[in-house]
Amino acid sequence: MSYDIGVITDAVMNGEANKVRFLVEMAYNKGIDPKFIIHEGLLSPLALLGEKLKNNDVYIAEVLVVSRAVHAGLHVLSPYLEKGAPGDKGTFLIG
């Protein structure tokens, strides 16, 4: 199944939490692996944001808005993730 994960990434970077929530649910319903959605759709924008923050290209308020959008997406996927599944590397905390 094909799904453009970039729409989730764009919504995260724009801080659109409600849109992220909807898009993540839609991606999951289309059969996209939750771990793929997390790594490619939710966490990759954080890496880009980290670079921007390091270069003083964004304000802390923007980081908070983006982190809320990521949290919204993680909240949608949390019931679908197995606790302690093989391959888990630990706990990831976004604050």
mmCIF file of N, CA, C and O in Angstrom:
data_model
loop_
_atom_site.group_PDB
_atom_site.id
_atom_site.type_symbol
_atom_site.label_atom_id
_atom_site.label_comp_id
_atom_site.label_asym_id
_atom_site.label_seq_id
_atom_site.Cartn_x
_atom_site.Cartn_y
_atom_site.Cartn_z
ATOM 1 N N MET A 1 0.837 -1.183 0.000
ATOM 2 C CA MET A 1 0.000 0.000 0.000
ATOM 3 C C MET A 1 0.877 1.240 0.000
ATOM 4 O O MET A 1 1.877 1.294 0.681
ATOM 5 N N SER A 2 0.444 2.192 -0.746
ATOM 6 C CA SER A 2 1.228 3.406 -0.880
ATOM 7 C C SER A 2 0.605 4.531 -0.065
ATOM 8 O O SER A 2 -0.608 4.714 -0.056
ATOM 9 N N TYR A 3 1.467 5.234 0.627
ATOM 10 C CA TYR A 3 1.010 6.385 1.404
ATOM 11 C C TYR A 3 2.146 7.385 1.452
ATOM 12 O O TYR A 3 3.292 7.012 1.699
ATOM 13 N N ASP A 4 1.832 8.649 1.210
ATOM 14 C CA ASP A 4 2.841 9.694 1.231
ATOM 15 C C ASP A 4 3.038 10.162 2.668
ATOM 16 O O ASP A 4 2.240 10.938 3.189
ATOM 17 N N ILE A 5 4.087 9.653 3.295
ATOM 18 C CA ILE A 5 4.374 9.990 4.685
ATOM 19 C C ILE A 5 4.765 11.457 4.825
ATOM 20 O O ILE A 5 4.724 12.021 5.921
ATOM 21 N N GLY A 6 5.111 12.095 3.730
ATOM 22 C CA GLY A 6 5.501 13.498 3.733
ATOM 23 C C GLY A 6 4.396 14.429 4.199
ATOM 24 O O GLY A 6 4.685 15.498 4.748
ATOM 25 N N VAL A 7 3.145 14.046 4.024
ATOM 26 C CA VAL A 7 2.052 14.908 4.484
ATOM 27 C C VAL A 7 2.030 14.969 6.008
ATOM 28 O O VAL A 7 1.727 16.011 6.592
ATOM 29 N N ILE A 8 2.386 13.850 6.651
ATOM 30 C CA ILE A 8 2.481 13.845 8.109
ATOM 31 C C ILE A 8 3.650 14.722 8.547
ATOM 32 O O ILE A 8 3.530 15.537 9.458
ATOM 33 N N THR A 9 4.776 14.555 7.866
ATOM 34 C CA THR A 9 5.969 15.342 8.179
ATOM 35 C C THR A 9 5.691 16.836 8.053
ATOM 36 O O THR A 9 6.075 17.619 8.930
ATOM 37 N N ASP A 10 5.022 17.229 6.987
ATOM 38 C CA ASP A 10 4.689 18.646 6.781
ATOM 39 C C ASP A 10 3.769 19.171 7.883
ATOM 40 O O ASP A 10 3.956 20.276 8.389
ATOM 41 N N ALA A 11 2.768 18.369 8.240
ATOM 42 C CA ALA A 11 1.836 18.792 9.288
ATOM 43 C C ALA A 11 2.558 18.932 10.624
ATOM 44 O O ALA A 11 2.283 19.861 11.387
ATOM 45 N N VAL A 12 3.507 18.018 10.897
ATOM 46 C CA VAL A 12 4.286 18.118 12.135
ATOM 47 C C VAL A 12 5.108 19.399 12.129
ATOM 48 O O VAL A 12 5.112 20.154 13.108
ATOM 49 N N MET A 13 5.798 19.665 11.034
ATOM 50 C CA MET A 13 6.649 20.858 10.958
ATOM 51 C C MET A 13 5.836 22.147 11.065
ATOM 52 O O MET A 13 6.345 23.159 11.519
ATOM 53 N N ASN A 14 4.570 22.102 10.649
ATOM 54 C CA ASN A 14 3.702 23.274 10.757
ATOM 55 C C ASN A 14 2.997 23.342 12.110
ATOM 56 O O ASN A 14 2.245 24.276 12.367
ATOM 57 N N GLY A 15 3.207 22.323 12.948
ATOM 58 C CA GLY A 15 2.611 22.323 14.283
ATOM 59 C C GLY A 15 1.120 22.099 14.295
ATOM 60 O O GLY A 15 0.435 22.512 15.231
ATOM 61 N N GLU A 16 0.592 21.423 13.297
ATOM 62 C CA GLU A 16 -0.851 21.194 13.179
ATOM 63 C C GLU A 16 -1.235 19.879 13.859
ATOM 64 O O GLU A 16 -1.366 18.841 13.222
ATOM 65 N N ALA A 17 -1.405 19.927 15.166
ATOM 66 C CA ALA A 17 -1.633 18.724 15.965
ATOM 67 C C ALA A 17 -2.891 17.959 15.547
ATOM 68 O O ALA A 17 -2.861 16.732 15.433
ATOM 69 N N ASN A 18 -3.981 18.650 15.316
ATOM 70 C CA ASN A 18 -5.223 17.967 14.921
ATOM 71 C C ASN A 18 -5.068 17.288 13.569
ATOM 72 O O ASN A 18 -5.566 16.180 13.373
ATOM 73 N N LYS A 19 -4.392 17.956 12.652
ATOM 74 C CA LYS A 19 -4.166 17.367 11.336
ATOM 75 C C LYS A 19 -3.240 16.152 11.446
ATOM 76 O O LYS A 19 -3.458 15.132 10.793
ATOM 77 N N VAL A 20 -2.216 16.253 12.288
ATOM 78 C CA VAL A 20 -1.303 15.121 12.503
ATOM 79 C C VAL A 20 -2.079 13.937 13.063
ATOM 80 O O VAL A 20 -1.927 12.803 12.600
ATOM 81 N N ARG A 21 -2.928 14.198 14.035
ATOM 82 C CA ARG A 21 -3.746 13.142 14.635
ATOM 83 C C ARG A 21 -4.575 12.428 13.565
ATOM 84 O O ARG A 21 -4.593 11.203 13.489
ATOM 85 N N PHE A 22 -5.224 13.198 12.708
ATOM 86 C CA PHE A 22 -6.047 12.636 11.643
ATOM 87 C C PHE A 22 -5.207 11.854 10.635
ATOM 88 O O PHE A 22 -5.557 10.736 10.246
ATOM 89 N N LEU A 23 -4.079 12.430 10.203
ATOM 90 C CA LEU A 23 -3.235 11.791 9.187
ATOM 91 C C LEU A 23 -2.586 10.505 9.694
ATOM 92 O O LEU A 23 -2.467 9.524 8.944
ATOM 93 N N VAL A 24 -2.180 10.501 10.948
ATOM 94 C CA VAL A 24 -1.586 9.291 11.519
ATOM 95 C C VAL A 24 -2.625 8.185 11.600
ATOM 96 O O VAL A 24 -2.342 7.033 11.253
ATOM 97 N N GLU A 25 -3.817 8.515 12.022
ATOM 98 C CA GLU A 25 -4.898 7.525 12.071
ATOM 99 C C GLU A 25 -5.195 6.984 10.673
ATOM 100 O O GLU A 25 -5.374 5.776 10.477
ATOM 101 N N MET A 26 -5.234 7.873 9.697
ATOM 102 C CA MET A 26 -5.490 7.464 8.312
ATOM 103 C C MET A 26 -4.377 6.544 7.797
ATOM 104 O O MET A 26 -4.650 5.526 7.159
ATOM 105 N N ALA A 27 -3.127 6.886 8.087
ATOM 106 C CA ALA A 27 -1.998 6.057 7.645
ATOM 107 C C ALA A 27 -2.069 4.676 8.291
ATOM 108 O O ALA A 27 -1.853 3.662 7.619
ATOM 109 N N TYR A 28 -2.370 4.636 9.561
ATOM 110 C CA TYR A 28 -2.480 3.352 10.247
ATOM 111 C C TYR A 28 -3.610 2.513 9.648
ATOM 112 O O TYR A 28 -3.460 1.317 9.429
ATOM 113 N N ASN A 29 -4.743 3.149 9.369
ATOM 114 C CA ASN A 29 -5.877 2.434 8.786
ATOM 115 C C ASN A 29 -5.583 1.924 7.380
ATOM 116 O O ASN A 29 -6.215 0.976 6.923
ATOM 117 N N LYS A 30 -4.621 2.540 6.691
ATOM 118 C CA LYS A 30 -4.221 2.070 5.356
ATOM 119 C C LYS A 30 -3.198 0.949 5.443
ATOM 120 O O LYS A 30 -2.730 0.464 4.425
ATOM 121 N N GLY A 31 -2.829 0.555 6.658
ATOM 122 C CA GLY A 31 -1.934 -0.578 6.827
ATOM 123 C C GLY A 31 -0.460 -0.226 6.962
ATOM 124 O O GLY A 31 0.385 -1.105 6.906
ATOM 125 N N ILE A 32 -0.146 1.042 7.154
ATOM 126 C CA ILE A 32 1.246 1.450 7.335
ATOM 127 C C ILE A 32 1.689 1.046 8.743
ATOM 128 O O ILE A 32 0.959 1.243 9.711
ATOM 129 N N ASP A 33 2.885 0.475 8.842
ATOM 130 C CA ASP A 33 3.430 0.025 10.119
ATOM 131 C C ASP A 33 3.584 1.212 11.081
ATOM 132 O O ASP A 33 4.161 2.236 10.710
ATOM 133 N N PRO A 34 3.086 1.082 12.298
ATOM 134 C CA PRO A 34 3.189 2.187 13.256
ATOM 135 C C PRO A 34 4.622 2.649 13.501
ATOM 136 O O PRO A 34 4.874 3.841 13.658
ATOM 137 N N LYS A 35 5.567 1.719 13.532
ATOM 138 C CA LYS A 35 6.965 2.107 13.758
ATOM 139 C C LYS A 35 7.493 2.938 12.593
ATOM 140 O O LYS A 35 8.271 3.868 12.798
ATOM 141 N N PHE A 36 7.057 2.618 11.375
ATOM 142 C CA PHE A 36 7.451 3.419 10.214
ATOM 143 C C PHE A 36 6.865 4.820 10.316
ATOM 144 O O PHE A 36 7.547 5.806 10.046
ATOM 145 N N ILE A 37 5.605 4.912 10.718
ATOM 146 C CA ILE A 37 4.960 6.218 10.879
ATOM 147 C C ILE A 37 5.712 7.043 11.919
ATOM 148 O O ILE A 37 5.973 8.232 11.706
ATOM 149 N N ILE A 38 6.091 6.397 13.009
ATOM 150 C CA ILE A 38 6.804 7.122 14.071
ATOM 151 C C ILE A 38 8.159 7.608 13.583
ATOM 152 O O ILE A 38 8.493 8.781 13.715
ATOM 153 N N HIS A 39 8.938 6.699 13.006
ATOM 154 C CA HIS A 39 10.309 7.064 12.619
ATOM 155 C C HIS A 39 10.366 8.034 11.448
ATOM 156 O O HIS A 39 11.147 8.988 11.466
ATOM 157 N N GLU A 40 9.555 7.798 10.430
ATOM 158 C CA GLU A 40 9.625 8.625 9.224
ATOM 159 C C GLU A 40 8.710 9.845 9.265
ATOM 160 O O GLU A 40 9.047 10.888 8.720
ATOM 161 N N GLY A 41 7.558 9.716 9.895
ATOM 162 C CA GLY A 41 6.595 10.807 9.878
ATOM 163 C C GLY A 41 6.675 11.739 11.066
ATOM 164 O O GLY A 41 6.412 12.933 10.937
ATOM 165 N N LEU A 42 7.040 11.175 12.235
ATOM 166 C CA LEU A 42 7.020 11.990 13.447
ATOM 167 C C LEU A 42 8.409 12.377 13.956
ATOM 168 O O LEU A 42 8.611 13.496 14.411
ATOM 169 N N LEU A 43 9.361 11.467 13.884
ATOM 170 C CA LEU A 43 10.682 11.754 14.433
ATOM 171 C C LEU A 43 11.628 12.443 13.458
ATOM 172 O O LEU A 43 12.486 13.227 13.878
ATOM 173 N N SER A 44 11.481 12.178 12.170
ATOM 174 C CA SER A 44 12.378 12.831 11.202
ATOM 175 C C SER A 44 12.223 14.356 11.206
ATOM 176 O O SER A 44 13.226 15.073 11.089
ATOM 177 N N PRO A 45 11.015 14.902 11.379
ATOM 178 C CA PRO A 45 10.916 16.359 11.493
ATOM 179 C C PRO A 45 11.626 16.903 12.735
ATOM 180 O O PRO A 45 12.138 18.017 12.716
ATOM 181 N N LEU A 46 11.681 16.100 13.796
ATOM 182 C CA LEU A 46 12.375 16.555 15.002
ATOM 183 C C LEU A 46 13.875 16.700 14.753
ATOM 184 O O LEU A 46 14.507 17.599 15.299
ATOM 185 N N ALA A 47 14.433 15.814 13.936
ATOM 186 C CA ALA A 47 15.855 15.930 13.599
ATOM 187 C C ALA A 47 16.109 17.220 12.829
ATOM 188 O O ALA A 47 17.081 17.942 13.096
ATOM 189 N N LEU A 48 15.244 17.513 11.879
ATOM 190 C CA LEU A 48 15.362 18.748 11.106
ATOM 191 C C LEU A 48 15.198 19.970 12.012
ATOM 192 O O LEU A 48 15.958 20.936 11.911
ATOM 193 N N LEU A 49 14.246 19.896 12.910
ATOM 194 C CA LEU A 49 14.015 20.992 13.840
ATOM 195 C C LEU A 49 15.216 21.184 14.768
ATOM 196 O O LEU A 49 15.589 22.308 15.080
ATOM 197 N N GLY A 50 15.832 20.081 15.167
ATOM 198 C CA GLY A 50 17.022 20.165 16.011
ATOM 199 C C GLY A 50 18.159 20.901 15.321
ATOM 200 O O GLY A 50 18.864 21.700 15.936
ATOM 201 N N GLU A 51 18.332 20.634 14.034
ATOM 202 C CA GLU A 51 19.356 21.344 13.260
ATOM 203 C C GLU A 51 19.039 22.837 13.173
ATOM 204 O O GLU A 51 19.923 23.670 13.318
ATOM 205 N N LYS A 52 17.773 23.138 12.925
ATOM 206 C CA LYS A 52 17.367 24.549 12.851
ATOM 207 C C LYS A 52 17.586 25.253 14.186
ATOM 208 O O LYS A 52 18.027 26.394 14.227
ATOM 209 N N LEU A 53 17.284 24.558 15.269
ATOM 210 C CA LEU A 53 17.467 25.139 16.595
ATOM 211 C C LEU A 53 18.950 25.362 16.880
ATOM 212 O O LEU A 53 19.334 26.394 17.426
ATOM 213 N N LYS A 54 19.766 24.410 16.472
ATOM 214 C CA LYS A 54 21.212 24.539 16.677
ATOM 215 C C LYS A 54 21.771 25.745 15.936
ATOM 216 O O LYS A 54 22.681 26.414 16.405
ATOM 217 N N ASN A 55 21.184 26.058 14.778
ATOM 218 C CA ASN A 55 21.621 27.198 13.969
ATOM 219 C C ASN A 55 20.878 28.487 14.311
ATOM 220 O O ASN A 55 21.001 29.480 13.594
ATOM 221 N N ASN A 56 20.077 28.455 15.375
ATOM 222 C CA ASN A 56 19.283 29.614 15.802
ATOM 223 C C ASN A 56 18.312 30.103 14.725
ATOM 224 O O ASN A 56 18.097 31.300 14.577
ATOM 225 N N ASP A 57 17.731 29.163 13.979
ATOM 226 C CA ASP A 57 16.772 29.515 12.936
ATOM 227 C C ASP A 57 15.321 29.418 13.402
ATOM 228 O O ASP A 57 14.409 29.774 12.654
ATOM 229 N N VAL A 58 15.095 28.898 14.606
ATOM 230 C CA VAL A 58 13.739 28.791 15.145
ATOM 231 C C VAL A 58 13.740 29.254 16.595
ATOM 232 O O VAL A 58 14.773 29.278 17.259
ATOM 233 N N TYR A 59 12.568 29.604 17.070
ATOM 234 C CA TYR A 59 12.394 29.992 18.460
ATOM 235 C C TYR A 59 11.901 28.791 19.268
ATOM 236 O O TYR A 59 11.324 27.847 18.725
ATOM 237 N N ILE A 60 12.098 28.843 20.560
ATOM 238 C CA ILE A 60 11.668 27.767 21.450
ATOM 239 C C ILE A 60 10.159 27.535 21.340
ATOM 240 O O ILE A 60 9.693 26.403 21.397
ATOM 241 N N ALA A 61 9.400 28.586 21.160
ATOM 242 C CA ALA A 61 7.941 28.440 21.037
ATOM 243 C C ALA A 61 7.577 27.544 19.854
ATOM 244 O O ALA A 61 6.659 26.734 19.946
ATOM 245 N N GLU A 62 8.311 27.676 18.756
ATOM 246 C CA GLU A 62 8.062 26.817 17.592
ATOM 247 C C GLU A 62 8.381 25.358 17.910
ATOM 248 O O GLU A 62 7.685 24.452 17.458
ATOM 249 N N VAL A 63 9.428 25.151 18.676
ATOM 250 C CA VAL A 63 9.794 23.788 19.080
ATOM 251 C C VAL A 63 8.674 23.176 19.919
ATOM 252 O O VAL A 63 8.319 22.008 19.737
ATOM 253 N N LEU A 64 8.096 23.956 20.806
ATOM 254 C CA LEU A 64 7.001 23.455 21.638
ATOM 255 C C LEU A 64 5.773 23.104 20.811
ATOM 256 O O LEU A 64 5.116 22.094 21.056
ATOM 257 N N VAL A 65 5.468 23.919 19.816
ATOM 258 C CA VAL A 65 4.315 23.652 18.959
ATOM 259 C C VAL A 65 4.528 22.360 18.170
ATOM 260 O O VAL A 65 3.632 21.520 18.065
ATOM 261 N N VAL A 66 5.723 22.192 17.642
ATOM 262 C CA VAL A 66 6.037 20.974 16.886
ATOM 263 C C VAL A 66 6.006 19.753 17.804
ATOM 264 O O VAL A 66 5.487 18.694 17.429
ATOM 265 N N SER A 67 6.530 19.892 19.013
ATOM 266 C CA SER A 67 6.529 18.750 19.933
ATOM 267 C C SER A 67 5.109 18.347 20.314
ATOM 268 O O SER A 67 4.829 17.163 20.487
ATOM 269 N N ARG A 68 4.203 19.308 20.398
ATOM 270 C CA ARG A 68 2.795 18.967 20.663
ATOM 271 C C ARG A 68 2.186 18.197 19.501
ATOM 272 O O ARG A 68 1.381 17.279 19.699
ATOM 273 N N ALA A 69 2.558 18.561 18.289
ATOM 274 C CA ALA A 69 2.063 17.841 17.115
ATOM 275 C C ALA A 69 2.596 16.406 17.100
ATOM 276 O O ALA A 69 1.860 15.465 16.791
ATOM 277 N N VAL A 70 3.865 16.233 17.441
ATOM 278 C CA VAL A 70 4.450 14.883 17.509
ATOM 279 C C VAL A 70 3.738 14.070 18.591
ATOM 280 O O VAL A 70 3.388 12.906 18.373
ATOM 281 N N HIS A 71 3.508 14.684 19.719
ATOM 282 C CA HIS A 71 2.822 13.994 20.810
ATOM 283 C C HIS A 71 1.421 13.557 20.384
ATOM 284 O O HIS A 71 0.961 12.466 20.751
ATOM 285 N N ALA A 72 0.729 14.385 19.619
ATOM 286 C CA ALA A 72 -0.611 14.027 19.135
ATOM 287 C C ALA A 72 -0.550 12.769 18.278
ATOM 288 O O ALA A 72 -1.393 11.874 18.405
ATOM 289 N N GLY A 73 0.445 12.692 17.410
ATOM 290 C CA GLY A 73 0.603 11.505 16.576
ATOM 291 C C GLY A 73 0.969 10.277 17.380
ATOM 292 O O GLY A 73 0.450 9.173 17.140
ATOM 293 N N LEU A 74 1.846 10.434 18.358
ATOM 294 C CA LEU A 74 2.233 9.307 19.215
ATOM 295 C C LEU A 74 1.053 8.817 20.041
ATOM 296 O O LEU A 74 0.902 7.614 20.273
ATOM 297 N N HIS A 75 0.214 9.736 20.474
ATOM 298 C CA HIS A 75 -0.960 9.369 21.260
ATOM 299 C C HIS A 75 -1.907 8.478 20.451
ATOM 300 O O HIS A 75 -2.489 7.537 20.988
ATOM 301 N N VAL A 76 -2.042 8.773 19.168
ATOM 302 C CA VAL A 76 -2.906 7.956 18.304
ATOM 303 C C VAL A 76 -2.351 6.544 18.170
ATOM 304 O O VAL A 76 -3.099 5.567 18.184
ATOM 305 N N LEU A 77 -1.030 6.430 18.037
ATOM 306 C CA LEU A 77 -0.412 5.126 17.784
ATOM 307 C C LEU A 77 -0.162 4.299 19.035
ATOM 308 O O LEU A 77 0.045 3.088 18.933
ATOM 309 N N SER A 78 -0.165 4.909 20.193
ATOM 310 C CA SER A 78 0.205 4.179 21.408
ATOM 311 C C SER A 78 -0.629 2.913 21.666
ATOM 312 O O SER A 78 -0.060 1.908 22.091
ATOM 313 N N PRO A 79 -1.919 2.873 21.392
ATOM 314 C CA PRO A 79 -2.656 1.624 21.621
ATOM 315 C C PRO A 79 -2.258 0.496 20.665
ATOM 316 O O PRO A 79 -2.486 -0.669 20.962
ATOM 317 N N TYR A 80 -1.669 0.838 19.533
ATOM 318 C CA TYR A 80 -1.341 -0.164 18.523
ATOM 319 C C TYR A 80 0.067 -0.719 18.661
ATOM 320 O O TYR A 80 0.442 -1.634 17.943
ATOM 321 N N LEU A 81 0.848 -0.159 19.547
ATOM 322 C CA LEU A 81 2.220 -0.617 19.736
ATOM 323 C C LEU A 81 2.261 -1.653 20.855
ATOM 324 O O LEU A 81 1.638 -1.478 21.895
ATOM 325 N N GLU A 82 3.012 -2.719 20.615
ATOM 326 C CA GLU A 82 3.148 -3.759 21.624
ATOM 327 C C GLU A 82 4.170 -3.332 22.657
ATOM 328 O O GLU A 82 5.235 -2.849 22.316
ATOM 329 N N LYS A 83 3.846 -3.550 23.900
ATOM 330 C CA LYS A 83 4.805 -3.234 24.958
ATOM 331 C C LYS A 83 5.818 -4.367 25.055
ATOM 332 O O LYS A 83 5.450 -5.524 25.083
ATOM 333 N N GLY A 84 7.088 -4.001 25.055
ATOM 334 C CA GLY A 84 8.148 -4.992 25.203
ATOM 335 C C GLY A 84 8.304 -5.922 24.024
ATOM 336 O O GLY A 84 8.786 -7.034 24.176
ATOM 337 N N ALA A 85 7.890 -5.499 22.851
ATOM 338 C CA ALA A 85 7.997 -6.352 21.669
ATOM 339 C C ALA A 85 9.464 -6.535 21.298
ATOM 340 O O ALA A 85 10.288 -5.666 21.540
ATOM 341 N N PRO A 86 9.813 -7.675 20.697
ATOM 342 C CA PRO A 86 11.193 -7.873 20.255
ATOM 343 C C PRO A 86 11.602 -6.769 19.290
ATOM 344 O O PRO A 86 10.828 -6.356 18.435
ATOM 345 N N GLY A 87 12.784 -6.286 19.459
ATOM 346 C CA GLY A 87 13.262 -5.210 18.604
ATOM 347 C C GLY A 87 13.130 -3.845 19.245
ATOM 348 O O GLY A 87 13.689 -2.881 18.761
ATOM 349 N N ASP A 88 12.367 -3.755 20.334
ATOM 350 C CA ASP A 88 12.282 -2.480 21.045
ATOM 351 C C ASP A 88 13.638 -2.170 21.660
ATOM 352 O O ASP A 88 14.289 -3.036 22.214
ATOM 353 N N LYS A 89 14.040 -0.925 21.561
ATOM 354 C CA LYS A 89 15.355 -0.544 22.047
ATOM 355 C C LYS A 89 15.281 0.267 23.317
ATOM 356 O O LYS A 89 16.284 0.776 23.773
ATOM 357 N N GLY A 90 14.111 0.448 23.876
ATOM 358 C CA GLY A 90 14.007 1.211 25.111
ATOM 359 C C GLY A 90 12.810 2.124 25.092
ATOM 360 O O GLY A 90 11.892 1.963 24.312
ATOM 361 N N THR A 91 12.849 3.097 25.961
ATOM 362 C CA THR A 91 11.764 4.035 26.120
ATOM 363 C C THR A 91 12.146 5.358 25.490
ATOM 364 O O THR A 91 13.276 5.812 25.617
ATOM 365 N N PHE A 92 11.206 5.969 24.803
ATOM 366 C CA PHE A 92 11.436 7.260 24.158
ATOM 367 C C PHE A 92 10.496 8.253 24.814
ATOM 368 O O PHE A 92 9.297 8.032 24.883
ATOM 369 N N LEU A 93 11.049 9.344 25.297
ATOM 370 C CA LEU A 93 10.259 10.334 26.004
ATOM 371 C C LEU A 93 10.390 11.675 25.316
ATOM 372 O O LEU A 93 11.497 12.145 25.058
ATOM 373 N N ILE A 94 9.258 12.282 25.001
ATOM 374 C CA ILE A 94 9.248 13.615 24.424
ATOM 375 C C ILE A 94 8.591 14.515 25.453
ATOM 376 O O ILE A 94 7.496 14.234 25.923
ATOM 377 N N GLY A 95 9.274 15.577 25.786
ATOM 378 C CA GLY A 95 8.722 16.447 26.822
ATOM 379 C C GLY A 95 8.406 17.806 26.338
ATOM 380 O O GLY A 95 8.628 18.300 25.353
#
